[in-house]
PDB file of C-alpha atoms in Angstrom:
ATOM      1  CA  UNK A   1     140.280  95.831  93.645  1.00 72.00           C
ATOM      2  CA  UNK A   2     137.520  93.178  93.632  1.00 91.00           C
ATOM      3  CA  UNK A   3     135.105  93.244  90.764  1.00 93.00           C
ATOM      4  CA  UNK A   4     132.137  94.152  93.003  1.00 93.00           C
ATOM      5  CA  UNK A   5     134.074  97.120  94.442  1.00 95.00           C
ATOM      6  CA  UNK A   6     135.032  98.426  91.030  1.00 95.00           C
ATOM      7  CA  UNK A   7     131.547  98.175  89.660  1.00 96.00           C
ATOM      8  CA  UNK A   8     129.862  99.555  92.752  1.00 95.00           C
ATOM      9  CA  UNK A   9     132.176 102.591  92.946  1.00 96.00           C
ATOM     10  CA  UNK A  10     131.736 103.332  89.227  1.00 96.00           C
ATOM     11  CA  UNK A  11     127.940 102.978  89.226  1.00 97.00           C
ATOM     12  CA  UNK A  12     127.525 104.987  92.499  1.00 96.00           C
ATOM     13  CA  UNK A  13     129.889 107.672  91.150  1.00 96.00           C
ATOM     14  CA  UNK A  14     127.505 108.234  88.216  1.00 97.00           C
ATOM     15  CA  UNK A  15     124.488 108.534  90.565  1.00 96.00           C
ATOM     16  CA  UNK A  16     122.957 105.054  90.205  1.00 96.00           C
ATOM     17  CA  UNK A  17     122.441 102.080  92.534  1.00 94.00           C
ATOM     18  CA  UNK A  18     124.036  98.683  91.810  1.00 94.00           C
ATOM     19  CA  UNK A  19     121.357  95.910  91.807  1.00 94.00           C
ATOM     20  CA  UNK A  20     123.205  92.822  90.635  1.00 92.00           C
ATOM     21  CA  UNK A  21     126.429  91.512  89.027  1.00 94.00           C
ATOM     22  CA  UNK A  22     126.317  88.335  87.018  1.00 93.00           C
ATOM     23  CA  UNK A  23     129.042  86.437  85.128  1.00 93.00           C
ATOM     24  CA  UNK A  24     127.650  84.237  82.347  1.00 90.00           C
ATOM     25  CA  UNK A  25     129.054  81.719  79.984  1.00 86.00           C
ATOM     26  CA  UNK A  26     131.148  83.066  77.131  1.00 89.00           C
ATOM     27  CA  UNK A  27     132.653  85.864  79.245  1.00 92.00           C
ATOM     28  CA  UNK A  28     129.448  87.908  79.521  1.00 95.00           C
ATOM     29  CA  UNK A  29     129.467  90.346  82.448  1.00 96.00           C
ATOM     30  CA  UNK A  30     125.919  91.575  83.131  1.00 95.00           C
ATOM     31  CA  UNK A  31     125.374  94.590  85.358  1.00 96.00           C
ATOM     32  CA  UNK A  32     121.986  95.699  86.596  1.00 96.00           C
ATOM     33  CA  UNK A  33     121.473  99.285  87.777  1.00 96.00           C
ATOM     34  CA  UNK A  34     118.580 101.400  89.136  1.00 94.00           C
ATOM     35  CA  UNK A  35     117.908 104.931  90.005  1.00 93.00           C
ATOM     36  CA  UNK A  36     118.380 105.785  93.721  1.00 91.00           C
ATOM     37  CA  UNK A  37     115.272 105.503  95.880  1.00 86.00           C
ATOM     38  CA  UNK A  38     114.434 106.997  99.288  1.00 78.00           C
ATOM     39  CA  UNK A  39     111.335 106.875 101.493  1.00 77.00           C
ATOM     40  CA  UNK A  40     111.040 110.726 101.260  1.00 62.00           C
ATOM     41  CA  UNK A  41     110.820 110.602  97.428  1.00 55.00           C
ATOM     42  CA  UNK A  42     108.383 107.699  97.527  1.00 56.00           C
ATOM     43  CA  UNK A  43     106.091 109.666  99.978  1.00 56.00           C
ATOM     44  CA  UNK A  44     105.991 112.531  97.557  1.00 55.00           C
ATOM     45  CA  UNK A  45     108.175 114.907  99.534  1.00 54.00           C
ATOM     46  CA  UNK A  46     110.338 115.595  96.444  1.00 48.00           C
ATOM     47  CA  UNK A  47     109.393 118.523  94.262  1.00 44.00           C
ATOM     48  CA  UNK A  48     110.474 116.681  91.142  1.00 49.00           C
ATOM     49  CA  UNK A  49     108.457 114.361  88.899  1.00 48.00           C
ATOM     50  CA  UNK A  50     107.039 111.051  89.961  1.00 53.00           C
ATOM     51  CA  UNK A  51     108.774 107.698  89.916  1.00 60.00           C
ATOM     52  CA  UNK A  52     111.407 107.451  87.060  1.00 74.00           C
ATOM     53  CA  UNK A  53     113.094 104.530  85.443  1.00 84.00           C
ATOM     54  CA  UNK A  54     116.425 103.718  83.995  1.00 92.00           C
ATOM     55  CA  UNK A  55     116.679 104.605  80.275  1.00 93.00           C
ATOM     56  CA  UNK A  56     118.772 103.423  77.445  1.00 95.00           C
ATOM     57  CA  UNK A  57     120.818 106.564  77.762  1.00 96.00           C
ATOM     58  CA  UNK A  58     121.515 105.726  81.383  1.00 96.00           C
ATOM     59  CA  UNK A  59     122.778 102.204  80.515  1.00 96.00           C
ATOM     60  CA  UNK A  60     124.961 103.627  77.704  1.00 97.00           C
ATOM     61  CA  UNK A  61     126.575 106.104  80.101  1.00 97.00           C
ATOM     62  CA  UNK A  62     127.289 103.482  82.682  1.00 97.00           C
ATOM     63  CA  UNK A  63     128.593 101.117  80.035  1.00 97.00           C
ATOM     64  CA  UNK A  64     131.136 103.627  78.801  1.00 97.00           C
ATOM     65  CA  UNK A  65     132.465 104.409  82.244  1.00 97.00           C
ATOM     66  CA  UNK A  66     132.565 100.738  83.284  1.00 96.00           C
ATOM     67  CA  UNK A  67     134.495  99.785  80.143  1.00 96.00           C
ATOM     68  CA  UNK A  68     137.160 102.295  81.056  1.00 95.00           C
ATOM     69  CA  UNK A  69     137.233 101.285  84.820  1.00 95.00           C
ATOM     70  CA  UNK A  70     137.412  97.540  83.991  1.00 95.00           C
ATOM     71  CA  UNK A  71     140.221  98.078  81.463  1.00 94.00           C
ATOM     72  CA  UNK A  72     142.260 100.104  84.009  1.00 94.00           C
ATOM     73  CA  UNK A  73     141.932  97.335  86.560  1.00 93.00           C
ATOM     74  CA  UNK A  74     142.535  94.605  83.910  1.00 92.00           C
ATOM     75  CA  UNK A  75     139.249  92.746  84.694  1.00 92.00           C
ATOM     76  CA  UNK A  76     138.886  89.733  82.389  1.00 92.00           C
ATOM     77  CA  UNK A  77     135.531  89.675  80.478  1.00 93.00           C
ATOM     78  CA  UNK A  78     134.477  89.393  76.859  1.00 94.00           C
ATOM     79  CA  UNK A  79     131.319  91.391  76.736  1.00 95.00           C
ATOM     80  CA  UNK A  80     129.650  93.912  78.936  1.00 96.00           C
ATOM     81  CA  UNK A  81     125.885  94.312  79.273  1.00 96.00           C
ATOM     82  CA  UNK A  82     124.244  97.012  81.454  1.00 97.00           C
ATOM     83  CA  UNK A  83     120.469  96.930  81.963  1.00 95.00           C
ATOM     84  CA  UNK A  84     117.701  98.026  84.249  1.00 93.00           C
ATOM     85  CA  UNK A  85     115.923  95.614  86.734  1.00 91.00           C
ATOM     86  CA  UNK A  86     113.319  93.276  85.333  1.00 87.00           C
ATOM     87  CA  UNK A  87     109.945  92.417  86.833  1.00 89.00           C
ATOM     88  CA  UNK A  88     111.696  89.757  88.908  1.00 91.00           C
ATOM     89  CA  UNK A  89     114.349  92.078  90.318  1.00 92.00           C
ATOM     90  CA  UNK A  90     116.316  90.759  93.305  1.00 93.00           C
ATOM     91  CA  UNK A  91     115.758  92.229  96.766  1.00 95.00           C
ATOM     92  CA  UNK A  92     118.891  92.277  98.845  1.00 90.00           C
ATOM     93  CA  UNK A  93     118.903  95.169 101.234  1.00 90.00           C
ATOM     94  CA  UNK A  94     116.478  96.531 103.798  1.00 91.00           C
ATOM     95  CA  UNK A  95     115.920  99.592 101.538  1.00 90.00           C
ATOM     96  CA  UNK A  96     114.801  97.200  98.729  1.00 93.00           C
ATOM     97  CA  UNK A  97     112.283  95.632 100.958  1.00 95.00           C
ATOM     98  CA  UNK A  98     111.029  99.059 102.317  1.00 93.00           C
ATOM     99  CA  UNK A  99     110.649 100.184  98.672  1.00 92.00           C
ATOM    100  CA  UNK A 100     108.397  97.249  97.756  1.00 94.00           C
ATOM    101  CA  UNK A 101     106.152  96.895 100.773  1.00 94.00           C
ATOM    102  CA  UNK A 102     102.755  95.964  99.492  1.00 94.00           C
ATOM    103  CA  UNK A 103     104.072  94.094  96.448  1.00 95.00           C
ATOM    104  CA  UNK A 104     103.989  90.388  95.864  1.00 96.00           C
ATOM    105  CA  UNK A 105     107.491  88.808  96.315  1.00 96.00           C
ATOM    106  CA  UNK A 106     109.006  85.285  96.110  1.00 97.00           C
ATOM    107  CA  UNK A 107     111.356  84.281  98.984  1.00 96.00           C
ATOM    108  CA  UNK A 108     113.516  81.196  99.403  1.00 96.00           C
ATOM    109  CA  UNK A 109     114.668  80.351 102.912  1.00 95.00           C
ATOM    110  CA  UNK A 110     118.216  79.027 103.593  1.00 95.00           C
ATOM    111  CA  UNK A 111     116.694  76.309 105.691  1.00 92.00           C
ATOM    112  CA  UNK A 112     113.219  74.603 105.452  1.00 90.00           C
ATOM    113  CA  UNK A 113     110.712  75.604 108.154  1.00 87.00           C
ATOM    114  CA  UNK A 114     110.906  72.281 110.027  1.00 84.00           C
ATOM    115  CA  UNK A 115     109.068  72.286 113.330  1.00 84.00           C
ATOM    116  CA  UNK A 116     108.279  76.002 112.956  1.00 80.00           C
ATOM    117  CA  UNK A 117     105.770  75.011 110.248  1.00 76.00           C
ATOM    118  CA  UNK A 118     103.441  73.935 113.105  1.00 78.00           C
ATOM    119  CA  UNK A 119     101.374  71.802 110.654  1.00 78.00           C
ATOM    120  CA  UNK A 120     100.303  74.829 108.648  1.00 81.00           C
ATOM    121  CA  UNK A 121     102.515  74.044 105.662  1.00 83.00           C
ATOM    122  CA  UNK A 122     104.980  71.320 104.742  1.00 86.00           C
ATOM    123  CA  UNK A 123     108.019  71.316 107.160  1.00 89.00           C
ATOM    124  CA  UNK A 124     110.326  70.818 104.188  1.00 91.00           C
ATOM    125  CA  UNK A 125     109.014  73.927 102.398  1.00 91.00           C
ATOM    126  CA  UNK A 126     111.559  76.712 101.694  1.00 93.00           C
ATOM    127  CA  UNK A 127     109.789  78.724  98.900  1.00 94.00           C
ATOM    128  CA  UNK A 128     106.950  81.173  99.462  1.00 94.00           C
ATOM    129  CA  UNK A 129     105.033  83.863  97.638  1.00 95.00           C
ATOM    130  CA  UNK A 130     103.098  86.537  99.378  1.00 95.00           C
ATOM    131  CA  UNK A 131     102.453  90.280  99.917  1.00 96.00           C
ATOM    132  CA  UNK A 132     105.388  91.922 101.625  1.00 97.00           C
ATOM    133  CA  UNK A 133     104.793  93.729 104.913  1.00 96.00           C
ATOM    134  CA  UNK A 134     107.056  95.365 107.424  1.00 93.00           C
ATOM    135  CA  UNK A 135     106.953  94.113 111.052  1.00 92.00           C
ATOM    136  CA  UNK A 136     107.222  96.848 113.713  1.00 85.00           C
ATOM    137  CA  UNK A 137     110.110  96.177 116.085  1.00 77.00           C
ATOM    138  CA  UNK A 138     109.470  95.278 119.676  1.00 70.00           C
ATOM    139  CA  UNK A 139     109.798  98.050 122.130  1.00 71.00           C
ATOM    140  CA  UNK A 140     112.731  96.334 123.894  1.00 67.00           C
ATOM    141  CA  UNK A 141     114.488  95.462 120.618  1.00 64.00           C
ATOM    142  CA  UNK A 142     118.185  96.240 120.337  1.00 71.00           C
ATOM    143  CA  UNK A 143     119.176  99.120 118.056  1.00 68.00           C
ATOM    144  CA  UNK A 144     121.441  96.627 116.271  1.00 68.00           C
ATOM    145  CA  UNK A 145     118.668  94.120 115.657  1.00 75.00           C
ATOM    146  CA  UNK A 146     117.818  93.275 112.101  1.00 80.00           C
ATOM    147  CA  UNK A 147     114.721  94.707 110.517  1.00 85.00           C
ATOM    148  CA  UNK A 148     111.910  92.172 110.453  1.00 91.00           C
ATOM    149  CA  UNK A 149     109.594  91.527 107.561  1.00 95.00           C
ATOM    150  CA  UNK A 150     106.744  89.174 106.668  1.00 95.00           C
ATOM    151  CA  UNK A 151     104.785  87.963 103.740  1.00 95.00           C
ATOM    152  CA  UNK A 152     101.092  87.067 103.935  1.00 95.00           C
ATOM    153  CA  UNK A 153      99.138  84.809 101.577  1.00 91.00           C
ATOM    154  CA  UNK A 154      96.239  82.354 101.223  1.00 86.00           C
ATOM    155  CA  UNK A 155      96.738  78.817  99.981  1.00 78.00           C
ATOM    156  CA  UNK A 156      93.536  78.460  98.011  1.00 71.00           C
ATOM    157  CA  UNK A 157      92.647  74.983  96.799  1.00 69.00           C
ATOM    158  CA  UNK A 158      93.603  74.257  93.263  1.00 68.00           C
ATOM    159  CA  UNK A 159      90.490  74.109  91.023  1.00 68.00           C
ATOM    160  CA  UNK A 160      90.129  72.106  87.852  1.00 72.00           C
ATOM    161  CA  UNK A 161      89.176  73.738  84.529  1.00 77.00           C
ATOM    162  CA  UNK A 162      85.422  74.211  84.440  1.00 72.00           C
ATOM    163  CA  UNK A 163      85.034  73.357  88.101  1.00 71.00           C
ATOM    164  CA  UNK A 164      82.373  75.489  89.903  1.00 74.00           C
ATOM    165  CA  UNK A 165      83.279  77.047  93.194  1.00 71.00           C
ATOM    166  CA  UNK A 166      80.537  77.311  95.806  1.00 71.00           C
ATOM    167  CA  UNK A 167      79.957  80.808  96.997  1.00 75.00           C
ATOM    168  CA  UNK A 168      79.349  79.357 100.416  1.00 76.00           C
ATOM    169  CA  UNK A 169      82.805  77.903 100.586  1.00 73.00           C
ATOM    170  CA  UNK A 170      84.784  79.723 103.245  1.00 77.00           C
ATOM    171  CA  UNK A 171      87.974  81.451 102.106  1.00 77.00           C
ATOM    172  CA  UNK A 172      91.284  79.822 102.931  1.00 76.00           C
ATOM    173  CA  UNK A 173      92.854  81.268 106.101  1.00 83.00           C
ATOM    174  CA  UNK A 174      95.456  84.000 105.781  1.00 88.00           C
ATOM    175  CA  UNK A 175      98.920  82.793 106.559  1.00 90.00           C
ATOM    176  CA  UNK A 176     102.100  84.757 107.397  1.00 91.00           C
ATOM    177  CA  UNK A 177     105.796  84.043 107.307  1.00 92.00           C
ATOM    178  CA  UNK A 178     108.083  86.352 109.313  1.00 91.00           C
ATOM    179  CA  UNK A 179     111.763  86.590 108.563  1.00 93.00           C
ATOM    180  CA  UNK A 180     114.893  88.724 108.710  1.00 92.00           C
ATOM    181  CA  UNK A 181     117.244  89.054 105.730  1.00 94.00           C
ATOM    182  CA  UNK A 182     119.921  86.728 107.093  1.00 93.00           C
ATOM    183  CA  UNK A 183     117.416  83.838 106.944  1.00 94.00           C
ATOM    184  CA  UNK A 184     116.897  84.252 103.193  1.00 95.00           C
ATOM    185  CA  UNK A 185     118.712  82.508 100.369  1.00 96.00           C
ATOM    186  CA  UNK A 186     116.972  84.666  97.813  1.00 95.00           C
ATOM    187  CA  UNK A 187     114.180  87.213  97.473  1.00 96.00           C
ATOM    188  CA  UNK A 188     112.714  88.665  94.286  1.00 95.00           C
ATOM    189  CA  UNK A 189     109.763  90.564  93.091  1.00 94.00           C
ATOM    190  CA  UNK A 190     107.170  88.060  91.826  1.00 94.00           C
ATOM    191  CA  UNK A 191     107.043  88.315  87.985  1.00 89.00           C
ATOM    192  CA  UNK A 192     103.479  89.485  87.828  1.00 80.00           C
ATOM    193  CA  UNK A 193     102.658  91.667  84.821  1.00 71.00           C
ATOM    194  CA  UNK A 194     100.367  94.711  85.517  1.00 62.00           C
ATOM    195  CA  UNK A 195      98.637  96.223  82.507  1.00 57.00           C
ATOM    196  CA  UNK A 196      97.804  99.368  84.422  1.00 55.00           C
ATOM    197  CA  UNK A 197     101.354 100.733  84.286  1.00 51.00           C
ATOM    198  CA  UNK A 198     104.960  99.628  84.931  1.00 52.00           C
ATOM    199  CA  UNK A 199     104.505  99.392  88.692  1.00 50.00           C
ATOM    200  CA  UNK A 200     103.538  95.981  89.910  1.00 53.00           C
ATOM    201  CA  UNK A 201     100.009  95.921  91.336  1.00 49.00           C
ATOM    202  CA  UNK A 202      99.768  94.428  94.847  1.00 50.00           C
ATOM    203  CA  UNK A 203      97.859  91.210  94.899  1.00 48.00           C
ATOM    204  CA  UNK A 204      95.712  90.676  98.033  1.00 46.00           C
ATOM    205  CA  UNK A 205      95.546  86.898  97.579  1.00 49.00           C
ATOM    206  CA  UNK A 206      98.666  85.626  95.807  1.00 49.00           C
ATOM    207  CA  UNK A 207      98.563  81.948  94.904  1.00 48.00           C
ATOM    208  CA  UNK A 208     101.812  80.195  95.993  1.00 44.00           C
ATOM    209  CA  UNK A 209     100.561  76.629  95.595  1.00 41.00           C
ATOM    210  CA  UNK A 210     103.137  75.949  92.807  1.00 43.00           C
ATOM    211  CA  UNK A 211     105.984  76.842  95.170  1.00 50.00           C
ATOM    212  CA  UNK A 212     105.570  73.947  97.538  1.00 45.00           C
TER     213      UNK A 212
END
């Protein structure tokens, strides 16, 4: 069996979701797991407690089972590390995007915008940061059509330290980038720390100027 299949079956069999598999130098095999998520639970339709997070005990349980499964299938690795997603967790599936609507994310396109930039941003730009939104499908869309998403942001001018900003200066226009998952090279939660709790606080005006 392929490594991904072994890990995915083992993780799912224990009741967790597989987020990422990484092989690093020195034979390190890093597995990232998360608790299952569904729109119903997020909407408060579950009678259980609020949002929960992966614990050390969860990681230890998955580690023990993976060590056994990898040994049985003779997978070559030196060290196994199982952890929960970080603040820059990857987004790979439609369910990931649905879960984090309203959060700030970083996306990298497979191809630069080119003529589609329409003079609004650099045509060679591939990296963007903005607030994630879901785009409602067209009424005539095929049932097999990919889910569409977009991020919105404002490219505010960079100010120098100590520079005063006039209150009369109009805000930068809101921009939007629509996409489907097949157009993305990578997507991750923006590593923005919120001191109000573990959940990332949505940012109405993310600043992506350093991503050009």
